[in-house]
CSV table of C-alpha atoms and ligand atoms in Angstrom, one decimal:
chain,number,residue,atom,x,y,z
A,1,MET,CA,-0.1,0.2,0.2
A,2,SER,CA,2.6,2.3,0.8
A,3,HIS,CA,5.6,3.4,-1.5
A,4,PRO,CA,8.4,5.1,0.4
A,5,GLY,CA,9.7,7.9,-1.3
A,6,VAL,CA,9.3,6.3,-5.0
A,7,CYS,CA,7.5,8.7,-7.4
A,8,ARG,CA,4.3,6.9,-9.0
A,9,MET,CA,5.2,9.1,-12.2
A,10,CYS,CA,8.8,8.3,-12.9
A,11,ALA,CA,10.2,6.1,-9.9
A,12,GLY,CA,12.3,8.9,-8.7
A,13,SER,CA,12.8,9.6,-5.2
A,14,VAL,CA,10.4,11.7,-3.6
A,15,ARG,CA,11.2,13.8,-0.7
A,16,GLU,CA,8.7,14.3,2.1
A,17,PHE,CA,8.3,17.8,3.1
A,18,PHE,CA,5.0,17.4,5.5
A,19,ASP,CA,3.3,15.0,7.5
A,20,PHE,CA,-0.3,15.5,8.7
A,21,GLY,CA,0.0,12.1,10.6
A,22,ARG,CA,-2.7,9.6,11.0
A,23,GLN,CA,-5.7,10.7,8.8
A,24,PRO,CA,-9.1,9.3,8.2
A,25,LEU,CA,-10.7,8.8,4.7
A,26,SER,CA,-11.8,12.4,3.6
A,27,ASP,CA,-15.4,11.3,2.1
A,28,ALA,CA,-15.7,8.5,4.6
A,29,PHE,CA,-18.8,9.8,6.6
A,30,ARG,CA,-20.3,7.8,9.3
A,31,GLU,CA,-23.5,6.6,10.7
A,32,PRO,CA,-23.5,7.4,14.0
A,33,ASP,CA,-23.9,3.8,15.5
A,34,ASP,CA,-21.5,2.3,12.9
A,35,PRO,CA,-19.5,-0.3,15.1
A,36,ARG,CA,-16.7,-0.5,12.4
A,37,ALA,CA,-13.4,0.8,13.4
A,38,GLU,CA,-12.3,3.8,11.1
A,39,PHE,CA,-9.7,3.3,8.5
A,40,PHE,CA,-6.7,5.5,9.1
A,41,TYR,CA,-3.6,5.9,6.6
A,42,ARG,CA,-0.6,8.2,7.0
A,43,LEU,CA,-1.3,11.7,5.0
A,44,ALA,CA,2.3,13.0,3.9
A,45,VAL,CA,3.0,15.2,0.8
A,46,GLY,CA,6.7,15.3,-0.7
A,47,ARG,CA,8.5,16.1,-4.2
A,48,CYS,CA,10.3,14.2,-6.6
A,49,GLU,CA,13.5,15.0,-6.8
A,50,THR,CA,13.6,13.9,-10.7
A,51,CYS,CA,10.6,15.2,-12.2
A,52,THR,CA,9.3,17.6,-9.4
A,53,MET,CA,5.9,16.0,-9.2
A,54,VAL,CA,4.1,16.8,-5.7
A,55,GLN,CA,2.6,13.6,-4.5
A,56,LEU,CA,1.4,11.7,-1.5
A,57,LEU,CA,3.7,9.2,0.4
A,58,GLU,CA,1.0,6.6,0.7
A,59,GLU,CA,-1.5,5.3,-1.3
A,60,VAL,CA,-4.8,4.2,-0.4
A,61,PRO,CA,-6.6,1.3,-2.5
A,62,ARG,CA,-8.9,2.9,-4.5
A,63,GLU,CA,-11.9,0.8,-3.7
A,64,ARG,CA,-11.8,2.0,-0.2
A,65,MET,CA,-12.5,5.6,-1.6
A,66,PHE,CA,-14.9,5.5,-4.8
A,67,HIS,CA,-17.4,2.8,-4.1
A,68,GLN,CA,-21.5,2.6,-4.1
A,69,ASP,CA,-21.9,5.2,-1.3
A,70,TYR,CA,-19.3,7.8,-2.5
A,71,PRO,CA,-21.2,10.9,-1.2
A,72,TYR,CA,-19.4,13.6,-3.2
A,73,LEU,CA,-22.1,15.2,-5.4
A,74,SER,CA,-20.9,17.5,-8.3
A,75,SER,CA,-24.0,19.3,-8.9
A,76,GLY,CA,-24.2,20.6,-5.2
A,77,SER,CA,-23.1,24.0,-6.2
A,78,THR,CA,-25.2,26.3,-8.6
A,79,VAL,CA,-21.7,28.0,-9.7
A,80,MET,CA,-20.0,24.5,-10.6
A,81,ARG,CA,-23.4,23.7,-12.6
A,82,ALA,CA,-22.9,26.6,-14.5
A,83,HIS,CA,-19.2,25.9,-14.9
A,84,PHE,CA,-19.7,22.3,-16.4
A,85,GLU,CA,-22.4,23.6,-18.8
A,86,GLY,CA,-20.1,26.1,-20.1
A,87,VAL,CA,-17.5,23.4,-20.5
A,88,ALA,CA,-20.0,21.5,-22.7
A,89,GLU,CA,-20.8,24.2,-24.7
A,90,ARG,CA,-17.2,24.8,-25.3
A,91,PHE,CA,-16.7,21.2,-26.6
A,92,LEU,CA,-19.7,21.2,-28.8
A,93,SER,CA,-18.7,24.2,-30.5
A,94,THR,CA,-14.8,23.3,-30.8
A,95,GLU,CA,-13.8,19.7,-30.6
A,96,LEU,CA,-17.0,18.1,-31.4
A,97,THR,CA,-18.1,19.4,-34.3
A,98,GLY,CA,-17.4,16.6,-37.0
A,99,PRO,CA,-19.6,13.9,-38.6
A,100,ASP,CA,-20.1,11.5,-35.6
A,101,PRO,CA,-18.2,13.1,-32.7
A,102,PHE,CA,-17.5,10.9,-29.7
A,103,ILE,CA,-16.5,12.2,-26.2
A,104,VAL,CA,-15.3,10.1,-22.9
A,105,GLU,CA,-15.6,11.7,-19.4
A,106,VAL,CA,-13.7,10.0,-16.5
A,107,GLY,CA,-15.0,10.5,-13.3
A,108,CYS,CA,-18.2,12.1,-14.7
A,109,ASN,CA,-19.7,11.8,-11.2
A,110,ASP,CA,-23.6,12.6,-11.1
A,111,GLY,CA,-23.5,13.7,-14.7
A,112,VAL,CA,-23.2,17.4,-14.2
A,113,MET,CA,-21.1,17.9,-17.5
A,114,LEU,CA,-22.4,15.1,-19.4
A,115,GLU,CA,-26.1,16.1,-19.2
A,116,SER,CA,-25.4,18.9,-21.6
A,117,ILE,CA,-23.6,16.7,-23.9
A,118,ALA,CA,-26.6,14.2,-24.1
A,119,LYS,CA,-29.2,16.7,-24.6
A,120,ALA,CA,-27.3,17.8,-27.4
A,121,GLY,CA,-27.7,14.3,-28.9
A,122,VAL,CA,-23.5,13.9,-29.2
A,123,ARG,CA,-22.1,10.4,-28.8
A,124,HIS,CA,-20.6,10.3,-25.4
A,125,LEU,CA,-19.6,7.9,-22.4
A,126,GLY,CA,-19.1,8.5,-18.5
A,127,VAL,CA,-16.7,6.5,-16.6
A,128,GLU,CA,-17.9,6.6,-13.2
A,129,PRO,CA,-16.7,3.7,-10.4
A,130,SER,CA,-18.6,5.3,-7.5
A,131,GLY,CA,-22.1,3.4,-8.4
A,132,GLY,CA,-24.5,5.9,-6.5
A,133,THR,CA,-23.3,9.0,-8.6
A,134,ALA,CA,-23.4,7.0,-11.6
A,135,ASP,CA,-26.9,6.4,-11.0
A,136,LEU,CA,-27.7,9.8,-10.8
A,137,ALA,CA,-26.0,10.3,-14.2
A,138,ALA,CA,-27.9,7.3,-15.7
A,139,ALA,CA,-31.3,9.3,-14.5
A,140,LYS,CA,-30.2,12.3,-16.5
A,141,GLY,CA,-30.0,10.4,-19.6
A,142,VAL,CA,-26.1,9.9,-19.6
A,143,GLN,CA,-24.6,6.9,-20.7
A,144,VAL,CA,-22.5,5.5,-18.2
A,145,ARG,CA,-20.3,2.5,-17.2
A,146,LYS,CA,-19.8,2.0,-13.4
A,147,VAL,CA,-15.7,0.8,-13.7
A,148,PHE,CA,-12.4,2.6,-12.9
A,149,PHE,CA,-10.7,4.1,-16.0
A,150,GLU,CA,-7.4,2.4,-16.7
A,151,GLU,CA,-5.8,0.9,-19.8
A,152,ALA,CA,-8.0,-2.2,-19.8
A,153,THR,CA,-11.2,0.1,-19.9
A,154,ALA,CA,-10.1,2.1,-22.5
A,155,LEU,CA,-9.4,-0.9,-24.9
A,156,ASP,CA,-13.0,-1.9,-23.9
A,157,ILE,CA,-14.6,1.2,-25.0
A,158,LEU,CA,-12.7,1.7,-27.9
A,159,ARG,CA,-13.7,-2.0,-28.8
A,160,ASP,CA,-17.4,-1.0,-28.3
A,161,HIS,CA,-17.5,2.6,-29.4
A,162,GLY,CA,-14.5,3.2,-31.6
A,163,ARG,CA,-12.0,6.3,-30.8
A,164,ALA,CA,-12.8,9.1,-28.9
A,165,ASP,CA,-12.2,13.0,-30.2
A,166,VAL,CA,-12.0,14.1,-26.3
A,167,ILE,CA,-11.1,12.3,-23.2
A,168,TYR,CA,-12.1,14.9,-20.3
A,169,MET,CA,-11.4,14.8,-16.5
A,170,ALA,CA,-12.5,17.4,-14.0
A,171,ASN,CA,-10.9,16.9,-10.8
A,172,THR,CA,-10.4,13.5,-11.5
A,173,PHE,CA,-6.8,12.9,-12.7
A,174,CYS,CA,-5.0,13.8,-9.8
A,175,HIS,CA,-7.2,11.2,-8.0
A,176,ILE,CA,-5.6,8.7,-9.7
A,177,PRO,CA,-2.0,7.4,-8.9
A,178,TYR,CA,-1.5,5.0,-12.0
A,179,VAL,CA,-1.0,7.2,-14.8
A,180,GLU,CA,1.0,5.2,-16.9
A,181,SER,CA,-2.0,2.9,-17.2
A,182,VAL,CA,-4.1,6.0,-17.8
A,183,PHE,CA,-1.7,7.5,-20.4
A,184,ARG,CA,-1.7,4.0,-22.1
A,185,GLY,CA,-5.5,3.9,-22.2
A,186,VAL,CA,-5.6,7.7,-23.6
A,187,SER,CA,-3.3,6.7,-26.3
A,188,ALA,CA,-5.2,3.8,-27.5
A,189,LEU,CA,-8.5,5.5,-27.3
A,190,LEU,CA,-7.9,9.1,-28.5
A,191,THR,CA,-8.0,9.9,-32.3
A,192,ASP,CA,-4.8,11.0,-33.9
A,193,GLY,CA,-6.1,14.8,-33.7
A,194,GLY,CA,-7.9,14.5,-30.3
A,195,VAL,CA,-7.4,16.2,-27.0
A,196,PHE,CA,-6.9,15.0,-23.5
A,197,VAL,CA,-8.3,17.6,-21.2
A,198,PHE,CA,-8.1,17.6,-17.3
A,199,GLU,CA,-8.6,20.2,-14.8
A,200,ASP,CA,-7.4,20.0,-11.3
A,201,PRO,CA,-6.1,21.9,-8.0
A,202,TYR,CA,-2.8,23.9,-9.0
A,203,LEU,CA,-0.1,23.7,-6.6
A,204,GLY,CA,0.7,27.4,-7.5
A,205,ASP,CA,-2.7,28.5,-5.8
A,206,ILE,CA,-2.2,25.9,-2.8
A,207,VAL,CA,1.3,27.7,-2.2
A,208,GLU,CA,-0.1,31.0,-2.6
A,209,ARG,CA,-3.4,30.8,-0.5
A,210,VAL,CA,-1.7,28.1,1.8
A,211,SER,CA,-4.9,26.2,1.0
A,212,PHE,CA,-3.3,23.1,2.6
A,213,ASP,CA,-6.9,21.4,3.2
A,214,GLN,CA,-6.4,20.5,-0.6
A,215,ILE,CA,-4.0,17.8,0.8
A,216,TYR,CA,-6.2,14.6,1.3
A,217,ASP,CA,-6.2,11.0,0.5
A,218,GLU,CA,-8.3,11.2,-2.7
A,219,HIS,CA,-5.7,14.1,-4.2
A,220,PHE,CA,-2.5,12.1,-4.7
A,221,TYR,CA,-0.9,14.5,-7.0
A,222,TYR,CA,-0.5,18.6,-6.9
A,223,PHE,CA,0.5,19.4,-10.7
A,224,THR,CA,2.1,22.2,-12.0
A,225,ALA,CA,2.7,23.2,-15.7
A,226,LEU,CA,6.3,21.7,-15.4
A,227,SER,CA,5.4,18.3,-13.9
A,228,VAL,CA,2.4,18.1,-16.1
A,229,ARG,CA,4.8,18.8,-19.1
A,230,ARG,CA,7.1,16.3,-18.4
A,231,MET,CA,4.3,13.5,-17.2
A,232,ALA,CA,3.1,14.3,-20.9
A,233,HIS,CA,6.6,13.9,-22.7
A,234,ARG,CA,7.2,10.7,-20.6
A,235,PHE,CA,4.2,9.0,-22.5
A,236,GLY,CA,4.3,10.6,-26.0
A,237,PHE,CA,2.0,13.4,-25.3
A,238,GLU,CA,2.4,17.4,-25.4
A,239,LEU,CA,0.9,20.1,-23.2
A,240,VAL,CA,-0.4,22.7,-25.8
A,241,ASP,CA,-2.9,24.9,-23.3
A,242,VAL,CA,-2.9,25.6,-20.0
A,243,GLU,CA,-5.9,27.9,-18.6
A,244,PRO,CA,-6.0,29.1,-14.7
A,245,LEU,CA,-9.9,28.3,-13.4
A,246,PRO,CA,-11.3,30.1,-10.5
A,247,THR,CA,-13.1,26.7,-9.5
A,248,HIS,CA,-12.1,24.8,-6.2
A,249,GLY,CA,-9.8,27.8,-5.0
A,250,GLY,CA,-7.7,27.7,-8.2
A,251,GLU,CA,-7.4,25.1,-10.8
A,252,ILE,CA,-5.8,24.8,-14.3
A,253,ARG,CA,-7.0,23.2,-17.3
A,254,TYR,CA,-4.5,21.5,-19.0
A,255,THR,CA,-4.9,20.4,-22.7
A,256,LEU,CA,-2.7,17.4,-24.0
A,257,THR,CA,-2.4,16.5,-27.5
A,258,ARG,CA,-0.2,13.6,-29.0
A,259,ALA,CA,3.4,14.9,-29.5
A,260,GLY,CA,3.4,17.1,-32.7
A,261,ALA,CA,-0.2,17.2,-33.2
A,262,ARG,CA,-0.7,20.8,-32.4
A,263,THR,CA,1.7,23.8,-31.9
A,264,PRO,CA,1.5,24.6,-28.0
A,265,SER,CA,0.0,27.9,-27.0
A,266,PRO,CA,2.3,31.0,-25.7
A,267,ALA,CA,0.4,30.6,-22.6
A,268,VAL,CA,2.1,27.0,-21.8
A,269,ASP,CA,5.8,28.9,-21.8
A,270,ARG,CA,4.4,32.1,-20.2
A,271,LEU,CA,3.5,29.6,-17.1
A,272,LEU,CA,6.4,27.7,-17.0
A,273,GLU,CA,8.3,30.8,-17.2
A,274,ARG,CA,6.5,32.1,-13.8
A,275,GLU,CA,6.7,28.9,-12.3
A,276,ARG,CA,10.6,29.1,-12.7
A,277,GLU,CA,10.8,32.8,-11.4
A,278,THR,CA,8.6,31.9,-8.4
A,279,GLY,CA,10.4,28.7,-7.9
A,280,LEU,CA,7.0,27.1,-7.3
A,281,ALA,CA,8.8,23.5,-7.4
A,282,GLU,CA,11.6,24.3,-5.5
A,283,PRO,CA,12.1,22.5,-2.0
A,284,GLU,CA,12.2,26.1,-0.4
A,285,THR,CA,8.8,27.0,-1.5
A,286,LEU,CA,7.3,23.7,-0.1
A,287,LEU,CA,8.8,24.2,3.1
A,288,ARG,CA,7.7,27.9,3.3
A,289,LEU,CA,3.9,26.1,2.7
A,290,ALA,CA,4.6,23.8,5.5
A,291,ALA,CA,5.4,26.7,7.8
A,292,GLY,CA,2.3,28.1,6.6
A,293,VAL,CA,0.3,25.1,7.7
A,294,GLU,CA,1.4,25.4,11.2
A,295,ARG,CA,0.7,28.8,11.5
A,296,ILE,CA,-2.8,28.4,10.3
A,297,ARG,CA,-3.4,25.6,12.8
A,298,ASP,CA,-2.2,27.6,15.9
A,299,GLU,CA,-4.5,30.7,14.7
A,300,LEU,CA,-7.5,28.9,14.0
A,301,THR,CA,-7.4,26.4,17.3
A,302,GLY,CA,-6.4,29.5,19.2
A,303,LEU,CA,-9.5,31.6,17.8
A,304,LEU,CA,-12.0,28.8,18.2
A,305,ARG,CA,-10.6,27.8,22.2
A,306,GLY,CA,-11.1,31.7,22.6
A,307,LEU,CA,-14.7,31.6,21.2
A,308,ARG,CA,-15.4,28.6,23.4
A,309,GLU,CA,-14.1,30.1,26.7
A,310,GLN,CA,-16.4,33.3,25.6
A,311,GLY,CA,-19.4,30.9,25.4
A,312,LYS,CA,-19.8,31.5,21.8
A,313,ARG,CA,-21.8,29.0,19.4
A,314,VAL,CA,-19.5,27.9,16.4
A,315,VAL,CA,-21.0,26.0,13.3
A,316,GLY,CA,-19.0,24.7,10.5
A,317,TYR,CA,-20.5,25.2,6.7
A,318,GLY,CA,-19.8,22.7,4.1
A,319,ALA,CA,-19.0,19.3,5.0
A,320,THR,CA,-16.2,18.9,2.4
A,321,ALA,CA,-13.7,16.3,2.0
A,322,LYS,CA,-11.0,19.4,2.4
A,323,SER,CA,-12.5,19.8,5.9
A,324,ALA,CA,-11.1,16.4,7.2
A,325,THR,CA,-7.6,17.7,6.9
A,326,VAL,CA,-8.6,20.8,8.9
A,327,THR,CA,-10.7,19.3,11.6
A,328,ASN,CA,-8.1,16.3,12.2
A,329,TYR,CA,-4.7,17.8,11.8
A,330,CYS,CA,-6.2,20.9,14.0
A,331,GLY,CA,-8.1,18.9,16.4
A,332,ILE,CA,-11.5,20.7,15.9
A,333,GLY,CA,-14.1,18.3,17.3
A,334,PRO,CA,-17.7,18.9,18.3
A,335,ASP,CA,-16.4,20.7,21.7
A,336,LEU,CA,-15.2,23.5,19.2
A,337,VAL,CA,-17.7,23.3,16.4
A,338,GLU,CA,-21.1,22.1,17.4
A,339,PHE,CA,-22.1,20.3,13.9
A,340,VAL,CA,-21.7,21.2,10.1
A,341,CYS,CA,-24.4,22.1,7.7
A,342,ASP,CA,-24.4,20.6,4.2
A,343,THR,CA,-26.9,20.2,1.5
A,344,SER,CA,-26.1,16.7,0.4
A,345,PRO,CA,-28.3,14.0,1.3
A,346,THR,CA,-25.6,11.7,1.2
A,347,LYS,CA,-23.7,13.4,3.9
A,348,GLN,CA,-26.7,14.5,6.3
A,349,GLY,CA,-27.3,12.6,9.5
A,350,ARG,CA,-23.7,11.2,9.4
A,351,LEU,CA,-20.7,12.3,11.3
A,352,THR,CA,-17.6,13.6,9.7
A,353,PRO,CA,-14.9,11.4,9.2
A,354,GLY,CA,-12.3,11.2,12.3
A,355,ALA,CA,-13.4,14.5,13.9
A,356,HIS,CA,-16.9,12.9,14.0
A,357,LEU,CA,-18.7,16.5,13.8
A,358,PRO,CA,-22.6,15.7,13.1
A,359,VAL,CA,-23.5,16.8,9.6
A,360,ARG,CA,-26.8,18.4,9.4
A,361,PRO,CA,-29.2,20.1,6.8
A,362,PRO,CA,-28.8,23.6,6.0
A,363,GLU,CA,-32.4,24.2,7.8
A,364,ALA,CA,-30.3,23.5,11.0
A,365,PHE,CA,-28.2,26.6,10.3
A,366,ALA,CA,-30.9,29.2,11.0
A,367,ALA,CA,-32.4,27.3,14.1
A,368,PRO,CA,-31.3,29.6,15.6
A,369,TYR,CA,-28.2,31.2,13.6
A,370,PRO,CA,-24.9,30.3,15.8
A,371,ASP,CA,-22.7,33.4,16.4
A,372,TYR,CA,-20.0,32.0,14.2
A,373,ALA,CA,-19.8,30.0,10.8
A,374,LEU,CA,-16.3,28.5,10.0
A,375,LEU,CA,-16.5,28.3,6.4
A,376,PHE,CA,-15.2,24.9,5.2
A,377,ALA,CA,-16.5,25.3,2.0
A,378,TRP,CA,-14.6,28.5,1.3
A,379,ASN,CA,-14.3,27.7,-2.5
A,380,HIS,CA,-17.8,28.0,-2.6
A,381,ALA,CA,-18.1,31.5,-0.5
A,382,ASP,CA,-19.3,33.8,-2.7
A,383,GLU,CA,-22.2,31.4,-3.5
A,384,ILE,CA,-22.6,30.6,0.0
A,385,MET,CA,-22.7,34.3,1.5
A,386,ALA,CA,-24.8,35.3,-0.8
A,387,LYS,CA,-27.4,32.6,-0.1
A,388,GLU,CA,-26.9,32.9,3.5
A,389,ARG,CA,-27.0,37.0,3.5
A,390,ALA,CA,-29.4,37.0,6.2
A,391,PHE,CA,-27.0,35.0,8.9
A,392,ARG,CA,-24.5,38.4,8.7
A,393,GLU,CA,-27.6,40.8,9.0
A,394,ALA,CA,-28.8,38.9,12.0
A,395,GLY,CA,-25.0,39.6,13.5
A,396,GLY,CA,-23.3,36.5,12.5
A,397,LYS,CA,-19.7,36.3,11.6
A,398,TRP,CA,-17.9,34.3,8.9
A,399,ILE,CA,-14.4,32.7,9.9
A,400,LEU,CA,-12.0,31.8,7.2
A,401,TYR,CA,-8.8,30.2,7.6
A,402,VAL,CA,-7.5,30.5,3.6
A,403,PRO,CA,-5.3,32.4,2.8
A,404,GLU,CA,-5.2,33.4,6.6
A,405,VAL,CA,-7.5,33.1,9.5
A,406,ARG,CA,-9.9,35.8,9.6
A,407,VAL,CA,-13.3,36.9,11.0
A,408,LEU,CA,-15.8,38.5,8.4
B,501,JHZ,P1,-16.6,21.2,-2.2
B,501,JHZ,C1,-14.8,17.2,-3.2
B,501,JHZ,O1,-14.2,17.8,-2.4
B,501,JHZ,C2,-13.7,15.8,-3.4
B,501,JHZ,P2,-14.9,19.0,-1.3
B,501,JHZ,C3,-13.0,15.6,-4.6
B,501,JHZ,N1,-12.0,15.0,-4.3
B,501,JHZ,C4,-12.6,16.9,-5.1
B,501,JHZ,O2,-11.7,17.1,-5.8
B,501,JHZ,C5,-13.7,17.9,-5.4
B,501,JHZ,O3,-14.7,17.5,-4.7
B,501,JHZ,C6,-14.3,18.0,-6.7
B,501,JHZ,C7,-21.7,21.5,0.5
B,501,JHZ,N2,-22.2,22.7,-0.1
B,501,JHZ,O4,-17.2,21.3,-3.6
B,501,JHZ,C8,-21.7,20.6,-0.7
B,501,JHZ,C9,-23.5,23.4,0.7
B,501,JHZ,O5,-24.0,22.8,1.7
B,501,JHZ,O6,-15.9,22.2,-1.8
B,501,JHZ,C10,-20.6,19.9,-0.5
B,501,JHZ,O7,-21.0,18.7,0.5
B,501,JHZ,N3,-24.1,24.5,0.3
B,501,JHZ,C11,-13.6,14.7,-5.8
B,501,JHZ,O8,-15.8,18.1,-0.5
B,501,JHZ,C12,-19.9,21.0,0.1
B,501,JHZ,O9,-20.4,21.8,0.7
B,501,JHZ,C13,-23.8,25.0,-0.7
B,501,JHZ,O10,-24.4,26.3,-1.0
B,501,JHZ,O11,-13.8,19.7,-0.5
B,501,JHZ,C14,-18.8,21.4,-0.9
B,501,JHZ,O12,-17.5,20.4,-1.2
B,501,JHZ,C15,-22.7,24.5,-1.7
B,501,JHZ,C16,-22.1,25.3,-2.7
B,501,JHZ,C17,-22.1,23.4,-1.0
B,501,JHZ,O13,-15.4,19.8,-2.6
B,502,SAH,N1,-15.8,15.4,-12.5
B,502,SAH,C1,-16.7,15.7,-11.1
B,502,SAH,C2,-16.2,14.6,-10.2
B,502,SAH,C3,-15.1,15.0,-9.3
B,502,SAH,S1,-15.1,13.8,-8.2
B,502,SAH,C4,-16.5,17.1,-10.8
B,502,SAH,O1,-15.3,17.8,-11.1
B,502,SAH,O2,-17.0,17.7,-9.7
B,502,SAH,C5,-13.8,12.7,-8.5
B,502,SAH,C6,-14.4,11.5,-9.4
B,502,SAH,O3,-13.6,10.5,-9.7
B,502,SAH,C7,-15.3,10.5,-8.3
B,502,SAH,O4,-16.7,10.6,-8.7
B,502,SAH,C8,-14.8,9.3,-8.4
B,502,SAH,O5,-15.7,8.5,-8.4
B,502,SAH,C9,-14.1,9.4,-9.6
B,502,SAH,N2,-12.8,8.4,-10.1
B,502,SAH,C10,-11.7,8.2,-9.2
B,502,SAH,N3,-11.0,7.5,-9.6
B,502,SAH,C11,-11.5,7.0,-11.2
B,502,SAH,C12,-10.9,6.3,-11.8
B,502,SAH,N4,-10.0,5.6,-12.0
B,502,SAH,N5,-11.6,6.5,-13.1
B,502,SAH,C13,-12.6,7.1,-13.5
B,502,SAH,N6,-13.4,7.8,-12.3
B,502,SAH,C14,-12.9,7.6,-11.2
B,503,ZN,ZN1,9.0,11.5,-10.6
């Protein structure tokens, strides 16, 4: 299970720069009376000295994370729904204009993107091992296979449907340690002129915002333009475009083609140059990130303990996967945060992993409002603060911890 210091991408040696200790699975929300012991693993992150890829030191078996009861539902945010409608529209007007185009989405979840493709009557296939979410996609008219994407899956799809013009993954590629199998699959399945497009949290944003809560079991890799370009070259592909995205606290959409198929956009060199200038993939930068993590932990726990002493009520907002790292690394239990409200029916009535904060529906937020709300879903701050405007009007205050601990 663990691979002490061996790069999962290039087999170089990985030097650890931060150890969060034993952590539970970020999306393992528990029934309050579940007698089974919780699963823990060592959450530590390091950088490959050969290819610079930042990655976890220990890999969790994929079936433990992604299964029938996987609780994350992509359609839970209005902003994200609009984002993925935009992605579909763009593919429909650019890459999918040939005679009988075909798009494969890996990690399609509840069909948030493919629903628009299905409505447009374009051939598509979602690959989604988390059965409950795949069922939701199917109910929207999306074609979906309940399997993990890897080389063998790609060969099955090729046999049944032929080659794909687009292979797309959002918040999924960084979840897959076995990149060699993925690239072989993509290579077999993609048309000669096709694009392999993926969007994932950007290490540059994690460093800039000290958003250490992006580090958890499901996020195995933390990409940069440099590490992605090296990965592409290794498997016969070229990085031809990079687009910064505001989603999930700062991501980049990478476009890869077979080597030589398209001329790279100048944006690629520009981003590589910026990464060089800022020393993004340098060990000193990552050690600075590590120091920032400890500072935020101390400030946040200090604030929450102070509020408890003053008898203030604090509630969490958004039972995110990210918050598993925050609560468990900082030691934030029900004594500091009464409960967490969340719109996902898959999480309500359960306890958050490790820290065991009860998850309640959003109606619990206003009944009555707490004094403070700790915004675990800080990446959805605009959407949530707009929807919960009445909380501040009633004198409530938001606590944020990215990029620094502050009260609004
Ligand atoms: P959100 C998950 O991360 C896990 P999480 C995964 N590893 C990943 O990479 C990203 O998703 C894509 C709730 N909510 O998006 C819904 C409200 O209650 O930050 C969600 O449970 N009210 C695949 O879990 C959570 O907050 C709202 O108004 O960190 C948000 O989770 C909104 C907008 C959300 O991803
Ligand atoms: N694309 C959606 C979902 C992201 S959640 C979005 O951006 O919101 C990540 C998804 O990847 C989960 O639904 C999980 O089941 C899926 N996944 C994980 N490993 C996978 C693999 N090897 N092949 C296909 N899907 C995978
Ligand atoms: Zn490497």
